[in-house]
Amino acid sequence: MKGGGLYYMISRSLGPEFGGAIGIVFSFANSGMAALNIVGFSESLLSLLKSEGLQIIDGGKNDNRIISVIALLLLQSIIVIGMEWEAKAQVGLLVILLVAMTDFVVGAIMGPQNIEAKAKGWEGLSTKVFVENLTPGYKFSEGMDQDFFTIFSVFFPSVAGIQAGASISGDLKDPAMAIPTGTLLAIFITSGSYALFALLAGAGELREASGNVTEYESGTFTNCSGRNCPWGLYNDYQVMQLMSAFGPIIYAGCFAATLSSALSCLVSGPKTFEALCKDEVYPYLTRFGIGYGKAEDPYWSYGLGFIIALIFILIADLNAIAVLISCMFMAAYALLNYCTFHASLVKPIGWRPTFKYYNTWVSLAGAIFCIIVMFLMSWICALVALFCVFICYSIVVYRKPDLNWGTSTQAQTYQDALTALQRLAVQNEHVKNYRPQILCLSGFPSSRPALIDLAYLITKKNSLLICGNIQEDRVRSRVRKVVVQNGYDWLHVRKVKAFYVMVDGCKFDEGCQALIQSAGIGKLAPNILLLGYKTNWEVCEREEVKEYFNCLHQALDNYLAIVILRTKDPLDCSYILGGLEENICTSPRDIPNFPKGSSSDGFENILEVEPTDPEVSSARHSNPEEIIVTATKKGNKIVFGGKGSVTKENHEDVHGVYRGPDGSEKPRDIVLSPFQTKKETGVIDVWWLYDDGGLTLLLPYIIQTRKNWSQCRLRVFVLGNKKTEIEMEHRGMASLLSKFRIDYSDLTVIPDIRRKAEESTMSLFETLIKDFRGDPDKCDDPETMITDSELMCLKEKTNRHLRIRELLLENSRKSNLIAMTLPIPRKGQVSTPLYMAWLEILTRDMPPFLLIRGNQTSVLTFYS
């Protein structure tokens, strides 16, 4: 166990959120506790001075403040000099305290030595007095009616020092052994001594006495009705001095007890705060985590603790301070109990405590009891303490510090997720609960930001998004970890909540099939395949086009819907990212077995290795297995081979990865996809050509509900069957959209889809297929050729697609987004190049274009 004590235990059990909150509160409470003990010391010293008729100014609060400030300065000086001096001072104070405790016990047994002591209520140990004091007798005091919990709130800080040993855990030789042993001994010895002293005082001292010897002799010294009696358990705070064998020793004991506790708190509070600041849980506090000298003394934390204690001291009211301090300690102990309960309830594999004497439900009861007692002591102070915890907790939740401590909260998250997945697996699906769960073939995420932005636009806060990367070459496991971590870092920086998976050692269609069949788990699996349009299909290797076409077949064979995105600018940004100059960084392709890029198109994904890291720069000349597997962000590169991960401090550096091959920064609009920019006005056109279950209509509707697209109008275009029934079909479709609760601005029924396309459109189509015409028997790959017989058989379908292009140019050329039903790629009926020519003729020179094909599963319902 490292330094930090209670903070360390809670933060490593429940996470930095609770740990940070309690660390702040506990450090503050310890500084307040130090002030409380110093004020107690001052009150004892003032009582001694009053008995001698002495005072500094007024004998009251001002004298208390002066003495307390001087004592605080002396104690802080001892601590600053060094922990060795603090330890020696503690030993000396302990000796004095033990002598004083013995003096009190001996004096209680001896009984009163004179009649003045008897007149002050000291009767000696007596069964009669014990029985009289046994029942409660709360009075009006300090401006309020006292009860058990108001007294408890003042008393409780005196036992809060049991955590002093844990707070300096970093200075202990064997914390695992010393902390439980020392804490238990502290509890038993403290509880035993307090109980003994309370019993002795209750058995020998009356509750009220006048102190008048004459009244004692007449037997009226206990009659305090209508007057204030200065002596007795109710009124005399120095009753132990009265009962002791030698009174001055009790004063010395009080001084020792209070100064010892104050000294301990002035150390434990800053030590806890130092550990918290070292973990960088809160911003702008790292200075307080710096240690100086051989002993790593946190002088900045000492200074802060000194200021807090000084503020409490200036209040100079022990009872007012005690209640708030008690509530803060109670909040800390409540969370400490809850830590034990939570860890023992979740039982992660790593939960193997060496201390076996605990119970799950007793720990929970302890946590609840601490909260209840807080409100019973003072509901105002309880709310203040809990509010402080809440504020500190919220700050950490908002910041999301990059800290991973293997907490029981993480174990609980895993357990909850596993239980939810298992429960979800046995539930029957219903159309009302349909969610578009997307497998996005993005390659490395930074290569195709527009594709990922579209996917997240659909799935945000609704459903599952998995980004898939397919590598043709085999990738070693260490390099795979780096690539995957880089992918997650990029998604995190772009604020995209998605999973990232990678398959390697296979062709594109094989990798696609592997992802389709294995991505996801149970019902949390993709039902839509999203991929970019292959713009280079006319010039690339024909085998690549075949693989792309096979990928569409595999999706439909596995009952996945298909969405293809085409934008005016190429989706793949890897040629924009490029690599930096050779003298700045080394290409990862120089490392053996490093992935050569995604096969989903003709461009490679670029990751860069930092050559200044000797472990990485030498890897090319030694064993590539020695590459460090963690990724970091430095300057304008994504680098791997160092240590660390993406944090809020280096988010901007990750955005800087968008640079040209020469290292120059590229305009931000190159990186910002059309799905990230806000549309003040605009149009989304839906061409719902065939009934595919309603997905062609649903996805544009979801996009329109997003903030950036909410101002866009939704226009729907459908095909009419008969010219004579256009009006009837229009009313029927309007009624259907109304039942689906789709808010649209215009509905258009296209009447003349079968009309022959214009010559210019047909000429463009002929140009597209010219290089693919020929005799299959004279070609090495017949599947990549278009025959005359195929063109004749599919002449009507081809003409339909040409006519749709003309209608698109007429109606949707200036739209912000077009969504159209994807023509189905029927096996054995349409060749790969002809099908790609259809898609090309539909999407060329168009706004951002979505080709959507559902899997015939209904995704729209009449029922809300």
Short mmCIF file of C-alpha atoms in Angstrom, two decimals, residues 6-390:
data_model
loop_
_atom_site.label_atom_id
_atom_site.label_comp_id
_atom_site.label_asym_id
_atom_site.label_seq_id
_atom_site.Cartn_x
_atom_site.Cartn_y
_atom_site.Cartn_z
CA LEU A 6 -7.81 6.44 3.47
CA TYR A 7 -7.64 8.18 0.09
CA TYR A 8 -5.50 5.40 -1.33
CA MET A 9 -7.84 2.67 -0.08
CA ILE A 10 -11.00 4.29 -1.40
CA SER A 11 -9.58 5.45 -4.74
CA ARG A 12 -8.12 2.03 -5.50
CA SER A 13 -11.37 0.33 -4.50
CA LEU A 14 -14.13 2.61 -5.84
CA GLY A 15 -12.17 4.66 -8.34
CA PRO A 16 -10.75 8.20 -8.54
CA GLU A 17 -14.22 9.79 -8.37
CA PHE A 18 -14.97 8.67 -4.81
CA GLY A 19 -11.29 8.58 -3.85
CA GLY A 20 -10.69 12.14 -4.97
CA ALA A 21 -13.79 13.43 -3.20
CA ILE A 22 -12.93 11.73 0.07
CA GLY A 23 -9.26 12.67 -0.26
CA ILE A 24 -10.18 16.35 -0.35
CA VAL A 25 -12.72 16.08 2.47
CA PHE A 26 -10.48 13.89 4.64
CA SER A 27 -7.48 16.21 4.21
CA PHE A 28 -9.68 19.19 5.08
CA ALA A 29 -11.12 17.36 8.08
CA ASN A 30 -7.64 16.49 9.38
CA SER A 31 -6.56 20.12 9.18
CA GLY A 32 -9.75 21.08 11.02
CA MET A 33 -9.09 18.32 13.54
CA ALA A 34 -5.64 19.76 14.17
CA ALA A 35 -7.25 23.13 14.87
CA LEU A 36 -9.79 21.45 17.14
CA ASN A 37 -7.06 19.86 19.26
CA ILE A 38 -5.03 23.05 19.40
CA VAL A 39 -8.11 25.00 20.56
CA GLY A 40 -8.64 22.28 23.19
CA PHE A 41 -5.06 22.76 24.32
CA SER A 42 -5.60 26.51 24.53
CA GLU A 43 -8.76 26.10 26.61
CA SER A 44 -6.89 23.85 29.07
CA LEU A 45 -4.04 26.35 29.32
CA LEU A 46 -6.49 29.24 29.80
CA SER A 47 -8.19 27.30 32.60
CA LEU A 48 -4.82 26.88 34.29
CA LEU A 49 -4.06 30.59 33.89
CA LYS A 50 -7.46 31.55 35.29
CA SER A 51 -6.85 29.42 38.36
CA GLU A 52 -3.76 31.51 38.96
CA GLY A 53 -5.58 34.77 38.14
CA LEU A 54 -3.66 35.36 34.92
CA GLN A 55 -4.73 36.39 31.42
CA ILE A 56 -3.24 37.81 28.21
CA ILE A 57 -5.96 40.17 26.93
CA ASP A 58 -9.47 39.22 27.99
CA GLY A 59 -9.08 35.70 29.32
CA GLY A 60 -11.52 34.53 26.63
CA LYS A 61 -11.56 33.91 22.86
CA ASN A 62 -8.86 36.41 22.03
CA ASP A 63 -6.46 34.77 24.47
CA ASN A 64 -7.48 31.43 22.98
CA ARG A 65 -6.62 32.65 19.48
CA ILE A 66 -3.21 33.98 20.53
CA ILE A 67 -2.21 30.77 22.32
CA SER A 68 -3.56 28.59 19.49
CA VAL A 69 -1.69 30.47 16.76
CA ILE A 70 1.57 30.24 18.72
CA ALA A 71 1.03 26.51 19.30
CA LEU A 72 0.20 25.96 15.59
CA LEU A 73 3.42 27.72 14.55
CA LEU A 74 5.49 25.60 16.94
CA LEU A 75 3.93 22.33 15.81
CA GLN A 76 4.24 23.22 12.12
CA SER A 77 7.88 24.10 12.69
CA ILE A 78 8.55 20.65 14.18
CA ILE A 79 6.96 19.01 11.12
CA VAL A 80 8.82 21.15 8.61
CA ILE A 81 12.15 20.41 10.30
CA GLY A 82 11.59 16.74 9.60
CA MET A 83 9.50 13.67 10.32
CA GLU A 84 12.19 12.38 12.70
CA TRP A 85 11.55 15.32 15.01
CA GLU A 86 7.81 14.74 14.76
CA ALA A 87 8.26 11.08 15.74
CA LYS A 88 10.48 12.03 18.71
CA ALA A 89 7.97 14.65 19.85
CA GLN A 90 5.18 12.06 19.67
CA VAL A 91 7.12 9.68 21.89
CA GLY A 92 7.72 12.37 24.49
CA LEU A 93 4.09 13.43 24.48
CA LEU A 94 2.99 9.79 24.81
CA VAL A 95 5.07 9.36 27.96
CA ILE A 96 3.47 12.45 29.51
CA LEU A 97 0.00 11.22 28.52
CA LEU A 98 0.55 7.80 30.10
CA VAL A 99 1.72 9.41 33.33
CA ALA A 100 -1.38 11.64 33.38
CA MET A 101 -3.71 8.70 32.76
CA THR A 102 -2.09 6.82 35.65
CA ASP A 103 -2.39 9.91 37.85
CA PHE A 104 -6.14 10.09 37.19
CA VAL A 105 -6.78 6.41 37.91
CA VAL A 106 -4.75 6.54 41.13
CA GLY A 107 -6.54 9.72 42.24
CA ALA A 108 -9.96 8.19 41.53
CA ILE A 109 -9.10 5.20 43.69
CA MET A 110 -7.68 7.41 46.50
CA GLY A 111 -10.82 9.56 46.66
CA PRO A 112 -11.18 13.20 47.82
CA GLN A 113 -8.37 14.45 50.07
CA ASN A 114 -10.11 17.53 51.49
CA ILE A 115 -13.51 19.03 52.14
CA GLU A 116 -13.11 21.58 49.31
CA ALA A 117 -12.95 18.73 46.80
CA LYS A 118 -16.09 17.23 48.30
CA ALA A 119 -17.91 20.56 48.07
CA LYS A 120 -17.03 20.59 44.36
CA GLY A 121 -18.89 17.30 43.90
CA TRP A 122 -16.00 14.81 44.22
CA GLU A 123 -17.54 12.16 46.46
CA GLY A 124 -15.12 9.32 45.80
CA LEU A 125 -16.04 6.09 44.07
CA SER A 126 -19.57 5.25 45.19
CA THR A 127 -22.29 2.91 44.00
CA LYS A 128 -24.90 5.50 44.93
CA VAL A 129 -23.27 8.22 42.76
CA PHE A 130 -22.81 5.73 39.95
CA VAL A 131 -26.52 4.83 39.93
CA GLU A 132 -27.53 8.52 40.05
CA ASN A 133 -25.35 9.30 37.02
CA LEU A 134 -26.33 6.18 35.09
CA THR A 135 -29.54 7.58 33.56
CA PRO A 136 -29.50 10.34 30.86
CA GLY A 137 -29.80 13.91 32.01
CA TYR A 138 -29.41 16.28 29.04
CA LYS A 139 -29.78 20.03 29.64
CA PHE A 140 -30.14 23.26 27.69
CA SER A 141 -26.62 24.46 26.92
CA GLU A 142 -24.74 26.40 24.26
CA GLY A 143 -28.04 27.93 23.11
CA MET A 144 -29.76 24.62 22.36
CA ASP A 145 -31.31 21.56 23.94
CA GLN A 146 -28.60 18.94 24.11
CA ASP A 147 -29.14 15.25 23.34
CA PHE A 148 -27.04 12.15 22.75
CA PHE A 149 -26.02 13.05 19.20
CA THR A 150 -25.07 16.66 19.91
CA ILE A 151 -22.77 15.37 22.66
CA PHE A 152 -21.54 12.59 20.36
CA SER A 153 -20.64 15.10 17.64
CA VAL A 154 -18.32 16.92 20.05
CA PHE A 155 -16.84 13.69 21.40
CA PHE A 156 -16.38 11.87 18.07
CA PRO A 157 -13.30 13.78 16.82
CA SER A 158 -11.40 12.50 19.83
CA VAL A 159 -11.52 8.97 18.34
CA ALA A 160 -11.05 9.96 14.69
CA GLY A 161 -7.29 9.69 15.06
CA ILE A 162 -7.41 5.92 14.58
CA GLN A 163 -6.66 6.51 10.88
CA ALA A 164 -3.46 8.45 11.64
CA GLY A 165 -1.28 5.41 10.92
CA ALA A 166 -3.02 4.68 7.62
CA SER A 167 -2.57 8.29 6.52
CA ILE A 168 1.22 7.92 6.61
CA SER A 169 1.12 4.50 4.93
CA GLY A 170 3.81 5.55 2.48
CA ASP A 171 6.29 5.95 5.37
CA LEU A 172 5.57 2.53 6.92
CA LYS A 173 7.90 -0.41 6.37
CA ASP A 174 5.10 -2.99 6.09
CA PRO A 175 1.74 -1.17 5.68
CA ALA A 176 -0.23 -4.38 5.09
CA MET A 177 0.74 -5.60 8.55
CA ALA A 178 1.15 -2.34 10.42
CA ILE A 179 -2.11 -0.65 9.45
CA PRO A 180 -4.65 -3.31 10.55
CA THR A 181 -2.63 -4.14 13.69
CA GLY A 182 -2.10 -0.51 14.67
CA THR A 183 -5.66 0.53 13.85
CA LEU A 184 -7.23 -2.29 15.86
CA LEU A 185 -4.94 -1.63 18.82
CA ALA A 186 -5.79 2.08 18.61
CA ILE A 187 -9.51 1.27 18.64
CA PHE A 188 -9.32 -1.13 21.58
CA ILE A 189 -6.92 0.94 23.70
CA THR A 190 -8.72 4.23 23.01
CA SER A 191 -12.18 2.78 23.56
CA GLY A 192 -11.07 0.99 26.72
CA SER A 193 -9.38 4.02 28.25
CA TYR A 194 -12.28 6.36 27.41
CA ALA A 195 -14.80 3.92 28.83
CA LEU A 196 -12.73 3.46 32.01
CA PHE A 197 -12.38 7.22 32.56
CA ALA A 198 -16.09 7.80 31.95
CA LEU A 199 -17.04 5.08 34.45
CA LEU A 200 -14.65 6.43 37.09
CA ALA A 201 -15.92 9.98 36.66
CA GLY A 202 -19.54 8.85 36.70
CA ALA A 203 -18.97 6.76 39.83
CA GLY A 204 -17.31 9.53 41.84
CA GLU A 205 -18.40 13.01 40.69
CA LEU A 206 -21.85 14.55 41.13
CA ARG A 207 -23.57 16.18 38.18
CA GLU A 208 -23.79 19.63 39.83
CA ALA A 209 -22.23 21.18 42.92
CA SER A 210 -21.83 24.71 44.21
CA GLY A 211 -18.29 24.29 45.62
CA ASN A 212 -19.36 26.09 48.82
CA VAL A 213 -17.96 24.33 51.92
CA THR A 214 -20.68 25.77 54.17
CA GLU A 215 -23.40 24.46 51.88
CA TYR A 216 -21.64 21.12 51.78
CA GLU A 217 -21.73 20.92 55.57
CA SER A 218 -25.42 21.83 55.56
CA GLY A 219 -26.14 19.41 52.72
CA THR A 220 -27.47 22.03 50.22
CA PHE A 221 -24.44 22.23 47.93
CA THR A 222 -26.19 20.14 45.22
CA ASN A 223 -29.29 22.38 45.14
CA CYS A 224 -28.63 24.39 41.96
CA SER A 225 -32.21 25.39 41.06
CA GLY A 226 -32.34 29.03 39.96
CA ARG A 227 -28.60 29.51 40.04
CA ASN A 228 -25.47 28.44 38.12
CA CYS A 229 -23.28 25.98 39.94
CA PRO A 230 -19.72 26.06 38.55
CA TRP A 231 -18.75 22.54 39.61
CA GLY A 232 -19.80 19.00 38.79
CA LEU A 233 -19.90 16.89 35.62
CA TYR A 234 -22.25 19.33 33.94
CA ASN A 235 -20.21 22.47 34.42
CA ASP A 236 -16.57 21.72 35.23
CA TYR A 237 -14.53 20.82 32.14
CA GLN A 238 -11.49 20.20 34.38
CA VAL A 239 -13.15 17.52 36.48
CA MET A 240 -10.32 15.06 35.79
CA GLN A 241 -7.87 17.48 37.42
CA LEU A 242 -10.12 17.58 40.50
CA MET A 243 -10.25 13.78 40.75
CA SER A 244 -6.54 13.15 40.11
CA ALA A 245 -3.85 12.46 42.68
CA PHE A 246 -1.81 15.44 41.51
CA GLY A 247 -3.75 18.02 39.49
CA PRO A 248 -0.97 19.69 37.47
CA ILE A 249 -0.09 16.37 35.88
CA ILE A 250 -3.61 16.25 34.35
CA TYR A 251 -2.97 19.60 32.74
CA ALA A 252 0.25 18.20 31.33
CA GLY A 253 -1.70 15.15 30.09
CA CYS A 254 -4.31 17.34 28.39
CA PHE A 255 -1.55 19.34 26.75
CA ALA A 256 0.15 16.14 25.60
CA ALA A 257 -3.06 14.55 24.28
CA THR A 258 -4.20 17.60 22.34
CA LEU A 259 -0.77 18.51 20.97
CA SER A 260 -0.04 14.90 20.02
CA SER A 261 -3.33 14.63 18.11
CA ALA A 262 -2.80 18.03 16.48
CA LEU A 263 0.71 17.04 15.43
CA SER A 264 -0.58 13.80 13.96
CA CYS A 265 -3.36 15.59 12.02
CA LEU A 266 -1.00 18.25 10.69
CA VAL A 267 1.02 15.41 9.16
CA SER A 268 -1.73 13.01 8.00
CA GLY A 269 -3.87 15.66 6.29
CA PRO A 270 -1.10 17.04 4.02
CA LYS A 271 0.24 13.50 3.40
CA THR A 272 -3.20 12.44 2.14
CA PHE A 273 -3.48 15.56 0.00
CA GLU A 274 0.02 14.99 -1.38
CA ALA A 275 -0.93 11.48 -2.55
CA LEU A 276 -4.09 12.82 -4.19
CA CYS A 277 -2.20 15.54 -6.04
CA LYS A 278 0.48 13.11 -7.20
CA ASP A 279 -2.25 11.09 -8.91
CA GLU A 280 -3.35 14.26 -10.76
CA VAL A 281 -6.99 13.61 -9.96
CA TYR A 282 -7.75 17.34 -9.95
CA PRO A 283 -6.34 20.01 -12.26
CA TYR A 284 -3.92 22.71 -11.11
CA LEU A 285 -3.03 20.87 -7.87
CA THR A 286 0.09 19.00 -8.98
CA ARG A 287 2.33 21.47 -7.14
CA PHE A 288 0.91 20.21 -3.84
CA GLY A 289 2.05 16.69 -4.72
CA ILE A 290 5.72 17.64 -5.02
CA GLY A 291 7.95 16.24 -2.30
CA TYR A 292 11.19 17.91 -1.19
CA GLY A 293 14.28 16.52 0.41
CA LYS A 294 15.25 12.97 1.23
CA ALA A 295 11.97 12.29 2.99
CA GLU A 296 9.89 13.79 0.14
CA ASP A 297 8.18 16.22 2.52
CA PRO A 298 5.17 17.95 0.87
CA TYR A 299 5.90 21.51 1.95
CA TRP A 300 3.19 22.99 -0.27
CA SER A 301 0.62 20.65 1.28
CA TYR A 302 1.94 21.49 4.74
CA GLY A 303 1.41 25.16 3.96
CA LEU A 304 -2.17 24.60 2.78
CA GLY A 305 -2.96 22.52 5.87
CA PHE A 306 -1.51 25.27 8.04
CA ILE A 307 -3.78 27.90 6.45
CA ILE A 308 -6.91 25.74 6.88
CA ALA A 309 -6.05 25.03 10.52
CA LEU A 310 -5.41 28.74 11.11
CA ILE A 311 -8.85 29.64 9.74
CA PHE A 312 -10.53 27.17 12.12
CA ILE A 313 -8.43 28.41 15.02
CA LEU A 314 -9.60 31.98 14.48
CA ILE A 315 -13.17 30.74 15.07
CA ALA A 316 -11.96 29.82 18.58
CA ASP A 317 -15.08 27.79 19.39
CA LEU A 318 -14.33 24.12 20.02
CA ASN A 319 -17.95 22.95 19.93
CA ALA A 320 -18.75 24.81 16.68
CA ILE A 321 -15.71 23.28 14.96
CA ALA A 322 -16.29 19.76 16.26
CA VAL A 323 -19.68 19.15 14.61
CA LEU A 324 -18.54 19.96 11.07
CA ILE A 325 -15.31 17.98 11.50
CA SER A 326 -17.28 15.01 12.84
CA CYS A 327 -19.58 15.03 9.78
CA MET A 328 -16.62 15.08 7.42
CA PHE A 329 -14.97 12.17 9.18
CA MET A 330 -18.28 10.31 9.14
CA ALA A 331 -18.55 10.79 5.37
CA ALA A 332 -15.04 9.36 4.96
CA TYR A 333 -15.77 6.37 7.19
CA ALA A 334 -19.08 5.76 5.42
CA LEU A 335 -17.25 5.40 2.11
CA LEU A 336 -14.56 3.26 3.72
CA ASN A 337 -17.26 0.85 4.91
CA TYR A 338 -18.91 0.96 1.50
CA CYS A 339 -15.58 0.07 -0.16
CA THR A 340 -15.41 -3.14 1.82
CA PHE A 341 -19.05 -3.92 1.12
CA HIS A 342 -18.77 -3.25 -2.61
CA ALA A 343 -15.56 -5.21 -3.14
CA SER A 344 -16.77 -8.20 -1.14
CA LEU A 345 -20.15 -8.13 -2.94
CA VAL A 346 -18.72 -7.92 -6.46
CA LYS A 347 -15.86 -10.29 -5.59
CA PRO A 348 -13.52 -9.59 -8.52
CA ILE A 349 -10.87 -12.23 -9.08
CA GLY A 350 -8.25 -9.93 -7.58
CA TRP A 351 -10.22 -9.52 -4.31
CA ARG A 352 -8.08 -11.61 -1.96
CA PRO A 353 -7.78 -9.59 1.28
CA THR A 354 -5.23 -10.78 3.83
CA PHE A 355 -7.45 -9.42 6.61
CA LYS A 356 -10.29 -11.95 6.86
CA TYR A 357 -12.30 -10.57 9.77
CA TYR A 358 -14.96 -8.61 7.94
CA ASN A 359 -18.56 -9.13 6.86
CA THR A 360 -20.22 -7.82 3.69
CA TRP A 361 -23.47 -6.79 5.30
CA VAL A 362 -21.92 -5.45 8.49
CA SER A 363 -19.85 -3.15 6.26
CA LEU A 364 -22.99 -1.94 4.48
CA ALA A 365 -24.74 -1.41 7.81
CA GLY A 366 -21.72 0.59 9.00
CA ALA A 367 -21.87 2.83 5.94
CA ILE A 368 -25.60 3.47 6.39
CA PHE A 369 -25.17 4.07 10.12
CA CYS A 370 -22.45 6.68 9.47
CA ILE A 371 -24.77 8.63 7.17
CA ILE A 372 -27.65 8.43 9.65
CA VAL A 373 -25.46 9.61 12.51
CA MET A 374 -24.27 12.56 10.42
CA PHE A 375 -27.82 13.87 10.12
CA LEU A 376 -28.62 13.12 13.75
CA MET A 377 -25.60 15.16 14.85
CA SER A 378 -26.46 18.15 12.66
CA TRP A 379 -28.40 17.98 9.43
CA ILE A 380 -26.92 21.29 8.28
CA CYS A 381 -23.32 20.15 8.75
CA ALA A 382 -24.21 16.77 7.21
CA LEU A 383 -25.55 18.48 4.09
CA VAL A 384 -22.47 20.70 3.91
CA ALA A 385 -20.16 17.66 4.13
CA LEU A 386 -22.13 15.66 1.55
CA PHE A 387 -22.32 18.69 -0.75
CA CYS A 388 -18.52 18.99 -0.61
CA VAL A 389 -18.21 15.30 -1.46
CA PHE A 390 -20.67 15.69 -4.35
#
